[in-house]
Amino acid sequence: MKIRAFTLIELLMVLVIISVLVSIGLFSYAKNQRRAKLSSYAEPVVRACAMDIFVWCLQTKEQTSPVSFVIDTVGSEPAPLKNCLVFDTSNNLQPSNAKMSTPGGAVSFKVLSTAPDNSAHIENGNPRGSQFVCSGGQVAQDYYVAGKLDGIGDFMVVCRITNNTHSEGAGIKCVIR
């Protein structure tokens, strides 16, 4: 009577297949973990700044001609948007190279007139000194508030602020890229 059993080669093949599947799973898990961290800490900062810009333009609807605003507390047309500026614990305004501190790490974010291709387009710091234009209660063109979290260089948060000429209408849409 012959006993049927697995050969050593068959067992090794099974181990190789299992280890490949585990390595793919770990890579996906790590990728999703980075995206979740970005979504938890950087996205609220970026979205709040985008909402400030949207509401600021909405409150200036009596101005029918385009007006350029600078995100700051001083200047000829300042827009002191609290969620776009960084303050220290004593409520002192910080320079444009200061990052927003969150429990998950430091967030750098910027206001851009074109969509960023990757997180390298987001300089370290905050949008202090950035400009945006309002006209008739909305942004004059599409603007992007993009942010990244220290330690996560392969993903970024991008919030697009649109006006009524956009096919989806005026509003804010945030994605993680």
GROMACS .gro file of N, CA and C in nm:
model
  531
    1MET      N    1   0.084  -0.116   0.000
    1MET     CA    2   0.000   0.000   0.000
    1MET      C    3   0.090   0.124   0.000
    2LYS      N    4   0.060   0.215  -0.093
    2LYS     CA    5   0.140   0.335  -0.110
    2LYS      C    6   0.073   0.454  -0.041
    3ILE      N    7   0.146   0.528   0.042
    3ILE     CA    8   0.092   0.644   0.113
    3ILE      C    9   0.117   0.769   0.027
    4ARG      N   10   0.012   0.842   0.000
    4ARG     CA   11   0.021   0.964  -0.082
    4ARG      C   12   0.051   1.080   0.011
    5ALA      N   13   0.154   1.160  -0.022
    5ALA     CA   14   0.191   1.275   0.061
    5ALA      C   15   0.243   1.387  -0.030
    6PHE      N   16   0.251   1.507   0.027
    6PHE     CA   17   0.307   1.619  -0.048
    6PHE      C   18   0.458   1.605  -0.056
    7THR      N   19   0.511   1.644  -0.169
    7THR     CA   20   0.657   1.643  -0.182
    7THR      C   21   0.711   1.773  -0.126
    8LEU      N   22   0.838   1.776  -0.106
    8LEU     CA   23   0.904   1.896  -0.054
    8LEU      C   24   0.888   2.013  -0.151
    9ILE      N   25   0.896   1.988  -0.279
    9ILE     CA   26   0.880   2.093  -0.381
    9ILE      C   27   0.740   2.152  -0.374
   10GLU      N   28   0.639   2.069  -0.361
   10GLU     CA   29   0.502   2.118  -0.352
   10GLU      C   30   0.483   2.205  -0.228
   11LEU      N   31   0.538   2.166  -0.117
   11LEU     CA   32   0.528   2.247   0.005
   11LEU      C   33   0.601   2.380  -0.010
   12LEU      N   34   0.716   2.380  -0.073
   12LEU     CA   35   0.789   2.505  -0.097
   12LEU      C   36   0.710   2.598  -0.189
   13MET      N   37   0.646   2.544  -0.290
   13MET     CA   38   0.565   2.627  -0.381
   13MET      C   39   0.449   2.692  -0.305
   14VAL      N   40   0.386   2.617  -0.218
   14VAL     CA   41   0.277   2.672  -0.138
   14VAL      C   42   0.329   2.786  -0.049
   15LEU      N   43   0.444   2.767   0.012
   15LEU     CA   44   0.503   2.872   0.097
   15LEU      C   45   0.538   2.996   0.015
   16VAL      N   46   0.590   2.979  -0.105
   16VAL     CA   47   0.622   3.093  -0.192
   16VAL      C   48   0.496   3.169  -0.227
   17ILE      N   49   0.391   3.100  -0.264
   17ILE     CA   50   0.265   3.165  -0.300
   17ILE      C   51   0.208   3.241  -0.180
   18ILE      N   52   0.210   3.180  -0.065
   18ILE     CA   53   0.159   3.247   0.056
   18ILE      C   54   0.242   3.371   0.088
   19SER      N   55   0.373   3.364   0.079
   19SER     CA   56   0.457   3.480   0.110
   19SER      C   57   0.436   3.593   0.009
   20VAL      N   58   0.413   3.562  -0.118
   20VAL     CA   59   0.384   3.666  -0.217
   20VAL      C   60   0.252   3.735  -0.183
   21LEU      N   61   0.152   3.658  -0.149
   21LEU     CA   62   0.022   3.717  -0.113
   21LEU      C   63   0.033   3.803   0.012
   22VAL      N   64   0.109   3.759   0.110
   22VAL     CA   65   0.127   3.837   0.232
   22VAL      C   66   0.199   3.968   0.202
   23SER      N   67   0.302   3.965   0.118
   23SER     CA   68   0.376   4.088   0.087
   23SER      C   69   0.288   4.187   0.012
   24ILE      N   70   0.202   4.139  -0.078
   24ILE     CA   71   0.108   4.228  -0.147
   24ILE      C   72   0.011   4.288  -0.047
   25GLY      N   73  -0.039   4.207   0.044
   25GLY     CA   74  -0.132   4.255   0.146
   25GLY      C   75  -0.071   4.358   0.237
   26LEU      N   76   0.053   4.337   0.278
   26LEU     CA   77   0.121   4.434   0.366
   26LEU      C   78   0.143   4.567   0.295
   27PHE      N   79   0.179   4.562   0.167
   27PHE     CA   80   0.199   4.685   0.090
   27PHE      C   81   0.068   4.763   0.080
   28SER      N   82  -0.041   4.694   0.049
   28SER     CA   83  -0.172   4.761   0.040
   28SER      C   84  -0.214   4.816   0.175
   29TYR      N   85  -0.188   4.742   0.281
   29TYR     CA   86  -0.224   4.788   0.415
   29TYR      C   87  -0.147   4.916   0.451
   30ALA      N   88  -0.017   4.918   0.423
   30ALA     CA   89   0.064   5.036   0.454
   30ALA      C   90   0.018   5.156   0.371
   31LYS      N   91  -0.016   5.134   0.246
   31LYS     CA   92  -0.064   5.241   0.158
   31LYS      C   93  -0.196   5.298   0.211
   32ASN      N   94  -0.288   5.211   0.247
   32ASN     CA   95  -0.416   5.256   0.300
   32ASN      C   96  -0.400   5.324   0.436
   33GLN      N   97  -0.304   5.281   0.514
   33GLN     CA   98  -0.278   5.344   0.643
   33GLN      C   99  -0.229   5.488   0.624
   34ARG      N  100  -0.141   5.511   0.526
   34ARG     CA  101  -0.093   5.647   0.497
   34ARG      C  102  -0.207   5.736   0.448
   35ARG      N  103  -0.291   5.683   0.360
   35ARG     CA  104  -0.405   5.759   0.309
   35ARG      C  105  -0.501   5.795   0.423
   36ALA      N  106  -0.524   5.702   0.514
   36ALA     CA  107  -0.614   5.727   0.627
   36ALA      C  108  -0.557   5.834   0.719
   37LYS      N  109  -0.428   5.831   0.742
   37LYS     CA  110  -0.364   5.932   0.828
   37LYS      C  111  -0.376   6.070   0.763
   38LEU      N  112  -0.355   6.076   0.632
   38LEU     CA  113  -0.369   6.202   0.559
   38LEU      C  114  -0.512   6.252   0.566
   39SER      N  115  -0.606   6.161   0.551
   39SER     CA  116  -0.747   6.196   0.557
   39SER      C  117  -0.788   6.245   0.695
   40SER      N  118  -0.728   6.190   0.799
   40SER     CA  119  -0.765   6.227   0.936
   40SER      C  120  -0.703   6.359   0.981
   41TYR      N  121  -0.582   6.388   0.936
   41TYR     CA  122  -0.511   6.505   0.990
   41TYR      C  123  -0.493   6.619   0.890
   42ALA      N  124  -0.457   6.590   0.766
   42ALA     CA  125  -0.432   6.698   0.669
   42ALA      C  126  -0.560   6.745   0.603
   43GLU      N  127  -0.651   6.653   0.572
   43GLU     CA  128  -0.772   6.694   0.500
   43GLU      C  129  -0.857   6.795   0.576
   44PRO      N  130  -0.879   6.782   0.707
   44PRO     CA  131  -0.958   6.885   0.777
   44PRO      C  132  -0.894   7.024   0.770
   45VAL      N  133  -0.761   7.031   0.775
   45VAL     CA  134  -0.691   7.160   0.767
   45VAL      C  135  -0.711   7.221   0.629
   46VAL      N  136  -0.690   7.141   0.525
   46VAL     CA  137  -0.702   7.189   0.388
   46VAL      C  138  -0.846   7.228   0.356
   47ARG      N  139  -0.941   7.145   0.398
   47ARG     CA  140  -1.083   7.172   0.371
   47ARG      C  141  -1.128   7.301   0.443
   48ALA      N  142  -1.083   7.322   0.566
   48ALA     CA  143  -1.122   7.443   0.640
   48ALA      C  144  -1.071   7.569   0.571
   49CYS      N  145  -0.950   7.565   0.518
   49CYS     CA  146  -0.897   7.680   0.445
   49CYS      C  147  -0.978   7.704   0.318
   50ALA      N  148  -1.010   7.598   0.245
   50ALA     CA  149  -1.091   7.611   0.123
   50ALA      C  150  -1.229   7.669   0.155
   51MET      N  151  -1.288   7.626   0.266
   51MET     CA  152  -1.419   7.679   0.306
   51MET      C  153  -1.409   7.827   0.341
   52ASP      N  154  -1.301   7.867   0.408
   52ASP     CA  155  -1.282   8.008   0.440
   52ASP      C  156  -1.278   8.093   0.313
   53ILE      N  157  -1.205   8.047   0.213
   53ILE     CA  158  -1.196   8.122   0.086
   53ILE      C  159  -1.333   8.130   0.020
   54PHE      N  160  -1.404   8.018   0.015
   54PHE     CA  161  -1.536   8.012  -0.046
   54PHE      C  162  -1.632   8.109   0.023
   55VAL      N  163  -1.635   8.106   0.155
   55VAL     CA  164  -1.725   8.193   0.232
   55VAL      C  165  -1.682   8.339   0.221
   56TRP      N  166  -1.550   8.366   0.220
   56TRP     CA  167  -1.502   8.504   0.206
   56TRP      C  168  -1.554   8.564   0.076
   57CYS      N  169  -1.545   8.488  -0.033
   57CYS     CA  170  -1.595   8.537  -0.162
   57CYS      C  171  -1.747   8.553  -0.159
   58LEU      N  172  -1.815   8.461  -0.094
   58LEU     CA  173  -1.961   8.468  -0.084
   58LEU      C  174  -2.004   8.595  -0.011
   59GLN      N  175  -1.927   8.637   0.089
   59GLN     CA  176  -1.961   8.757   0.165
   59GLN      C  177  -1.928   8.886   0.091
   60THR      N  178  -1.858   8.876  -0.020
   60THR     CA  179  -1.823   8.996  -0.098
   60THR      C  180  -1.904   9.002  -0.227
   61LYS      N  181  -2.027   8.949  -0.225
   61LYS     CA  182  -2.105   8.941  -0.349
   61LYS      C  183  -2.149   9.076  -0.403
   62GLU      N  184  -2.146   9.181  -0.322
   62GLU     CA  185  -2.183   9.313  -0.373
   62GLU      C  186  -2.077   9.369  -0.467
   63GLN      N  187  -1.957   9.313  -0.462
   63GLN     CA  188  -1.849   9.358  -0.552
   63GLN      C  189  -1.861   9.281  -0.683
   64THR      N  190  -1.907   9.350  -0.787
   64THR     CA  191  -1.927   9.283  -0.916
   64THR      C  192  -1.800   9.274  -0.998
   65SER      N  193  -1.706   9.364  -0.975
   65SER     CA  194  -1.578   9.355  -1.047
   65SER      C  195  -1.481   9.271  -0.964
   66PRO      N  196  -1.389   9.200  -1.029
   66PRO     CA  197  -1.296   9.114  -0.956
   66PRO      C  198  -1.208   9.192  -0.858
   67VAL      N  199  -1.194   9.138  -0.738
   67VAL     CA  200  -1.108   9.197  -0.635
   67VAL      C  201  -1.011   9.089  -0.588
   68SER      N  202  -0.883   9.124  -0.587
   68SER     CA  203  -0.779   9.031  -0.544
   68SER      C  204  -0.755   9.048  -0.394
   69PHE      N  205  -0.754   8.937  -0.322
   69PHE     CA  206  -0.730   8.938  -0.179
   69PHE      C  207  -0.602   8.862  -0.147
   70VAL      N  208  -0.536   8.905  -0.040
   70VAL     CA  209  -0.415   8.837   0.007
   70VAL      C  210  -0.448   8.775   0.143
   71ILE      N  211  -0.413   8.648   0.159
   71ILE     CA  212  -0.438   8.580   0.286
   71ILE      C  213  -0.338   8.632   0.388
   72ASP      N  214  -0.382   8.725   0.470
   72ASP     CA  215  -0.297   8.787   0.572
   72ASP      C  216  -0.385   8.876   0.659
   73THR      N  217  -0.327   8.930   0.764
   73THR     CA  218  -0.402   9.021   0.852
   73THR      C  219  -0.370   9.167   0.823
   74VAL      N  220  -0.273   9.192   0.736
   74VAL     CA  221  -0.233   9.329   0.701
   74VAL      C  222  -0.227   9.341   0.549
   75GLY      N  223  -0.221   9.464   0.500
   75GLY     CA  224  -0.208   9.487   0.356
   75GLY      C  225  -0.326   9.566   0.303
   76SER      N  226  -0.326   9.592   0.171
   76SER     CA  227  -0.430   9.674   0.111
   76SER      C  228  -0.564   9.601   0.101
   77GLU      N  229  -0.564   9.474   0.067
   77GLU     CA  230  -0.686   9.393   0.062
   77GLU      C  231  -0.663   9.264   0.140
   78PRO      N  232  -0.651   9.273   0.274
   78PRO     CA  233  -0.622   9.151   0.350
   78PRO      C  234  -0.745   9.062   0.364
   79ALA      N  235  -0.721   8.935   0.369
   79ALA     CA  236  -0.825   8.836   0.398
   79ALA      C  237  -0.776   8.756   0.518
   80PRO      N  238  -0.811   8.801   0.640
   80PRO     CA  239  -0.760   8.734   0.760
   80PRO      C  240  -0.833   8.601   0.787
   81LEU      N  241  -0.812   8.506   0.699
   81LEU     CA  242  -0.880   8.378   0.709
   81LEU      C  243  -0.814   8.291   0.815
   82LYS      N  244  -0.880   8.274   0.928
   82LYS     CA  245  -0.823   8.203   1.043
   82LYS      C  246  -0.778   8.062   1.010
   83ASN      N  247  -0.850   7.993   0.923
   83ASN     CA  248  -0.816   7.855   0.892
   83ASN      C  249  -0.707   7.843   0.785
   84CYS      N  250  -0.665   7.955   0.729
   84CYS     CA  251  -0.557   7.952   0.630
   84CYS      C  252  -0.427   8.007   0.687
   85LEU      N  253  -0.432   8.057   0.808
   85LEU     CA  254  -0.313   8.113   0.874
   85LEU      C  255  -0.275   8.026   0.993
   86VAL      N  256  -0.149   8.032   1.031
   86VAL     CA  257  -0.100   7.953   1.144
   86VAL      C  258  -0.070   8.047   1.260
   87PHE      N  259  -0.125   8.014   1.377
   87PHE     CA  260  -0.102   8.092   1.498
   87PHE      C  261  -0.035   8.002   1.601
   88ASP      N  262   0.049   8.061   1.686
   88ASP     CA  263   0.111   7.982   1.792
   88ASP      C  264   0.015   7.972   1.911
   89THR      N  265   0.061   7.910   2.018
   89THR     CA  266  -0.026   7.889   2.134
   89THR      C  267  -0.066   8.019   2.203
   90SER      N  268   0.011   8.126   2.179
   90SER     CA  269  -0.023   8.258   2.236
   90SER      C  270  -0.107   8.340   2.139
   91ASN      N  271  -0.155   8.278   2.031
   91ASN     CA  272  -0.236   8.342   1.929
   91ASN      C  273  -0.159   8.447   1.849
   92ASN      N  274  -0.028   8.429   1.835
   92ASN     CA  275   0.053   8.517   1.751
   92ASN      C  276   0.061   8.459   1.611
   93LEU      N  277   0.040   8.544   1.511
   93LEU     CA  278   0.046   8.501   1.371
   93LEU      C  279   0.188   8.458   1.336
   94GLN      N  280   0.199   8.342   1.270
   94GLN     CA  281   0.329   8.287   1.232
   94GLN      C  282   0.359   8.317   1.085
   95PRO      N  283   0.487   8.314   1.046
   95PRO     CA  284   0.523   8.342   0.907
   95PRO      C  285   0.475   8.233   0.811
   96SER      N  286   0.489   8.258   0.682
   96SER     CA  287   0.437   8.165   0.580
   96SER      C  288   0.510   8.032   0.575
   97ASN      N  289   0.626   8.022   0.637
   97ASN     CA  290   0.697   7.893   0.637
   97ASN      C  291   0.661   7.806   0.757
   98ALA      N  292   0.570   7.854   0.843
   98ALA     CA  293   0.526   7.775   0.959
   98ALA      C  294   0.420   7.674   0.915
   99LYS      N  295   0.431   7.554   0.967
   99LYS     CA  296   0.336   7.449   0.934
   99LYS      C  297   0.227   7.443   1.040
  100MET      N  298   0.111   7.391   1.000
  100MET     CA  299   0.001   7.372   1.094
  100MET      C  300   0.028   7.245   1.175
  101SER      N  301   0.025   7.258   1.306
  101SER     CA  302   0.052   7.145   1.393
  101SER      C  303  -0.077   7.067   1.419
  102THR      N  304  -0.072   6.935   1.400
  102THR     CA  305  -0.186   6.848   1.429
  102THR      C  306  -0.135   6.730   1.511
  103PRO      N  307  -0.223   6.656   1.577
  103PRO     CA  308  -0.178   6.538   1.652
  103PRO      C  309  -0.109   6.432   1.564
  104GLY      N  310  -0.140   6.432   1.435
  104GLY     CA  311  -0.080   6.334   1.344
  104GLY      C  312   0.047   6.381   1.279
  105GLY      N  313   0.088   6.504   1.305
  105GLY     CA  314   0.209   6.558   1.245
  105GLY      C  315   0.184   6.697   1.188
  106ALA      N  316   0.289   6.755   1.133
  106ALA     CA  317   0.280   6.891   1.079
  106ALA      C  318   0.224   6.887   0.936
  107VAL      N  319   0.134   6.982   0.906
  107VAL     CA  320   0.071   6.991   0.775
  107VAL      C  321   0.121   7.116   0.704
  108SER      N  322   0.168   7.098   0.581
  108SER     CA  323   0.200   7.211   0.493
  108SER      C  324   0.087   7.221   0.392
  109PHE      N  325   0.040   7.343   0.365
  109PHE     CA  326  -0.068   7.359   0.268
  109PHE      C  327  -0.055   7.493   0.199
  110LYS      N  328  -0.101   7.499   0.074
  110LYS     CA  329  -0.089   7.619  -0.008
  110LYS      C  330  -0.216   7.640  -0.089
  111VAL      N  331  -0.240   7.766  -0.129
  111VAL     CA  332  -0.348   7.800  -0.221
  111VAL      C  333  -0.283   7.818  -0.357
  112LEU      N  334  -0.334   7.745  -0.456
  112LEU     CA  335  -0.275   7.745  -0.590
  112LEU      C  336  -0.381   7.777  -0.694
  113SER      N  337  -0.339   7.838  -0.805
  113SER     CA  338  -0.433   7.867  -0.913
  113SER      C  339  -0.441   7.753  -1.015
  114THR      N  340  -0.349   7.658  -1.006
  114THR     CA  341  -0.353   7.539  -1.092
  114THR      C  342  -0.341   7.416  -1.003
  115ALA      N  343  -0.394   7.307  -1.053
  115ALA     CA  344  -0.390   7.182  -0.975
  115ALA      C  345  -0.247   7.131  -0.965
  116PRO      N  346  -0.203   7.094  -0.846
  116PRO     CA  347  -0.067   7.041  -0.831
  116PRO      C  348  -0.057   6.899  -0.886
  117ASP      N  349   0.057   6.869  -0.948
  117ASP     CA  350   0.080   6.734  -1.002
  117ASP      C  351   0.118   6.635  -0.893
  118ASN      N  352   0.197   6.682  -0.797
  118ASN     CA  353   0.240   6.594  -0.688
  118ASN      C  354   0.269   6.679  -0.565
  119SER      N  355   0.299   6.614  -0.455
  119SER     CA  356   0.317   6.686  -0.329
  119SER      C  357   0.443   6.772  -0.327
  120ALA      N  358   0.532   6.755  -0.424
  120ALA     CA  359   0.650   6.840  -0.431
  120ALA      C  360   0.613   6.984  -0.465
  121HIS      N  361   0.495   7.006  -0.524
  121HIS     CA  362   0.450   7.141  -0.558
  121HIS      C  363   0.400   7.218  -0.435
  122ILE      N  364   0.387   7.149  -0.324
  122ILE     CA  365   0.340   7.213  -0.201
  122ILE      C  366   0.463   7.246  -0.117
  123GLU      N  367   0.496   7.373  -0.114
  123GLU     CA  368   0.612   7.416  -0.036
  123GLU      C  369   0.580   7.400   0.112
  124ASN      N  370   0.684   7.386   0.192
  124ASN     CA  371   0.663   7.378   0.336
  124ASN      C  372   0.606   7.509   0.388
  125GLY      N  373   0.504   7.499   0.468
  125GLY     CA  374   0.447   7.618   0.529
  125GLY      C  375   0.297   7.627   0.510
  126ASN      N  376   0.246   7.752   0.509
  126ASN     CA  377   0.103   7.778   0.501
  126ASN      C  378   0.075   7.884   0.394
  127PRO      N  379  -0.052   7.909   0.363
  127PRO     CA  380  -0.084   8.000   0.253
  127PRO      C  381  -0.072   8.150   0.282
  128ARG      N  382  -0.014   8.188   0.394
  128ARG     CA  383  -0.002   8.331   0.423
  128ARG      C  384   0.069   8.401   0.307
  129GLY      N  385   0.008   8.505   0.254
  129GLY     CA  386   0.064   8.579   0.140
  129GLY      C  387   0.010   8.532   0.006
  130SER      N  388  -0.063   8.420   0.004
  130SER     CA  389  -0.123   8.372  -0.121
  130SER      C  390  -0.238   8.463  -0.161
  131GLN      N  391  -0.263   8.470  -0.291
  131GLN     CA  392  -0.371   8.555  -0.341
  131GLN      C  393  -0.482   8.471  -0.402
  132PHE      N  394  -0.603   8.526  -0.395
  132PHE     CA  395  -0.718   8.469  -0.465
  132PHE      C  396  -0.807   8.585  -0.506
  133VAL      N  397  -0.888   8.564  -0.608
  133VAL     CA  398  -0.972   8.671  -0.663
  133VAL      C  399  -1.118   8.632  -0.648
  134CYS      N  400  -1.198   8.727  -0.595
  134CYS     CA  401  -1.342   8.708  -0.582
  134CYS      C  402  -1.412   8.801  -0.681
  135SER      N  403  -1.525   8.755  -0.731
  135SER     CA  404  -1.605   8.837  -0.822
  135SER      C  405  -1.751   8.793  -0.811
  136GLY      N  406  -1.838   8.885  -0.775
  136GLY     CA  407  -1.980   8.855  -0.768
  136GLY      C  408  -2.018   8.747  -0.669
  137GLY      N  409  -1.949   8.739  -0.557
  137GLY     CA  410  -1.984   8.643  -0.453
  137GLY      C  411  -1.928   8.503  -0.472
  138GLN      N  412  -1.829   8.489  -0.559
  138GLN     CA  413  -1.766   8.358  -0.580
  138GLN      C  414  -1.623   8.378  -0.625
  139VAL      N  415  -1.547   8.269  -0.626
  139VAL     CA  416  -1.410   8.279  -0.676
  139VAL      C  417  -1.416   8.309  -0.825
  140ALA      N  418  -1.323   8.393  -0.872
  140ALA     CA  419  -1.323   8.433  -1.012
  140ALA      C  420  -1.279   8.320  -1.104
  141GLN      N  421  -1.206   8.225  -1.051
  141GLN     CA  422  -1.159   8.109  -1.127
  141GLN      C  423  -1.149   7.993  -1.029
  142ASP      N  424  -1.116   7.875  -1.079
  142ASP     CA  425  -1.094   7.762  -0.990
  142ASP      C  426  -0.965   7.783  -0.911
  143TYR      N  427  -0.972   7.755  -0.782
  143TYR     CA  428  -0.853   7.758  -0.696
  143TYR      C  429  -0.839   7.623  -0.629
  144TYR      N  430  -0.717   7.591  -0.591
  144TYR     CA  431  -0.687   7.463  -0.528
  144TYR      C  432  -0.616   7.489  -0.396
  145VAL      N  433  -0.664   7.429  -0.290
  145VAL     CA  434  -0.592   7.430  -0.164
  145VAL      C  435  -0.537   7.288  -0.150
  146ALA      N  436  -0.405   7.278  -0.152
  146ALA     CA  437  -0.340   7.147  -0.149
  146ALA      C  438  -0.255   7.136  -0.024
  147GLY      N  439  -0.254   7.018   0.036
  147GLY     CA  440  -0.178   6.999   0.158
  147GLY      C  441  -0.112   6.863   0.165
  148LYS      N  442  -0.007   6.857   0.245
  148LYS     CA  443   0.063   6.731   0.268
  148LYS      C  444   0.099   6.721   0.415
  149LEU      N  445   0.118   6.600   0.461
  149LEU     CA  446   0.152   6.572   0.599
  149LEU      C  447   0.297   6.527   0.604
  150ASP      N  448   0.374   6.582   0.698
  150ASP     CA  449   0.514   6.541   0.712
  150ASP      C  450   0.522   6.389   0.725
  151GLY      N  451   0.614   6.331   0.652
  151GLY     CA  452   0.636   6.187   0.658
  151GLY      C  453   0.556   6.108   0.556
  152ILE      N  454   0.463   6.174   0.486
  152ILE     CA  455   0.385   6.106   0.382
  152ILE      C  456   0.404   6.185   0.253
  153GLY      N  457   0.499   6.142   0.173
  153GLY     CA  458   0.532   6.215   0.051
  153GLY      C  459   0.464   6.164  -0.073
  154ASP      N  460   0.401   6.047  -0.067
  154ASP     CA  461   0.342   5.991  -0.189
  154ASP      C  462   0.194   6.026  -0.207
  155PHE      N  463   0.132   6.090  -0.109
  155PHE     CA  464  -0.007   6.132  -0.121
  155PHE      C  465  -0.021   6.277  -0.077
  156MET      N  466  -0.126   6.342  -0.127
  156MET     CA  467  -0.158   6.479  -0.087
  156MET      C  468  -0.309   6.497  -0.091
  157VAL      N  469  -0.357   6.598  -0.020
  157VAL     CA  470  -0.499   6.635  -0.022
  157VAL      C  471  -0.513   6.756  -0.112
  158VAL      N  472  -0.610   6.752  -0.202
  158VAL     CA  473  -0.636   6.866  -0.290
  158VAL      C  474  -0.785   6.899  -0.283
  159CYS      N  475  -0.816   7.023  -0.242
  159CYS     CA  476  -0.954   7.072  -0.243
  159CYS      C  477  -0.967   7.173  -0.355
  160ARG      N  478  -1.062   7.148  -0.443
  160ARG     CA  479  -1.086   7.237  -0.557
  160ARG      C  480  -1.205   7.326  -0.525
  161ILE      N  481  -1.185   7.457  -0.538
  161ILE     CA  482  -1.292   7.555  -0.515
  161ILE      C  483  -1.337   7.602  -0.652
  162THR      N  484  -1.465   7.580  -0.685
  162THR     CA  485  -1.515   7.616  -0.817
  162THR      C  486  -1.620   7.726  -0.808
  163ASN      N  487  -1.645   7.790  -0.923
  163ASN     CA  488  -1.750   7.892  -0.930
  163ASN      C  489  -1.866   7.839  -1.015
  164ASN      N  490  -1.964   7.924  -1.041
  164ASN     CA  491  -2.085   7.880  -1.112
  164ASN      C  492  -2.060   7.840  -1.257
  165THR      N  493  -1.948   7.879  -1.316
  165THR     CA  494  -1.921   7.841  -1.455
  165THR      C  495  -1.876   7.696  -1.466
  166HIS      N  496  -1.842   7.634  -1.355
  166HIS     CA  497  -1.801   7.493  -1.354
  166HIS      C  498  -1.923   7.405  -1.379
  167SER      N  499  -1.903   7.293  -1.445
  167SER     CA  500  -2.015   7.205  -1.480
  167SER      C  501  -2.092   7.154  -1.358
  168GLU      N  502  -2.025   7.142  -1.244
  168GLU     CA  503  -2.091   7.095  -1.122
  168GLU      C  504  -2.139   7.211  -1.035
  169GLY      N  505  -2.119   7.335  -1.079
  169GLY     CA  506  -2.160   7.451  -1.002
  169GLY      C  507  -2.055   7.491  -0.900
  170ALA      N  508  -2.087   7.596  -0.824
  170ALA     CA  509  -1.993   7.646  -0.724
  170ALA      C  510  -1.986   7.551  -0.606
  171GLY      N  511  -1.867   7.535  -0.551
  171GLY     CA  512  -1.853   7.449  -0.435
  171GLY      C  513  -1.710   7.407  -0.411
  172ILE      N  514  -1.694   7.310  -0.321
  172ILE     CA  515  -1.562   7.260  -0.282
  172ILE      C  516  -1.565   7.108  -0.292
  173LYS      N  517  -1.464   7.053  -0.356
  173LYS     CA  518  -1.452   6.907  -0.365
  173LYS      C  519  -1.309   6.870  -0.327
  174CYS      N  520  -1.295   6.784  -0.228
  174CYS     CA  521  -1.163   6.743  -0.180
  174CYS      C  522  -1.138   6.596  -0.215
  175VAL      N  523  -1.015   6.568  -0.257
  175VAL     CA  524  -0.973   6.432  -0.289
  175VAL      C  525  -0.833   6.408  -0.235
  176ILE      N  526  -0.800   6.282  -0.218
  176ILE     CA  527  -0.664   6.244  -0.181
  176ILE      C  528  -0.601   6.183  -0.305
  177ARG      N  529  -0.489   6.239  -0.345
  177ARG     CA  530  -0.420   6.190  -0.466
  177ARG      C  531  -0.290   6.126  -0.426
   0.00000   0.00000   0.00000
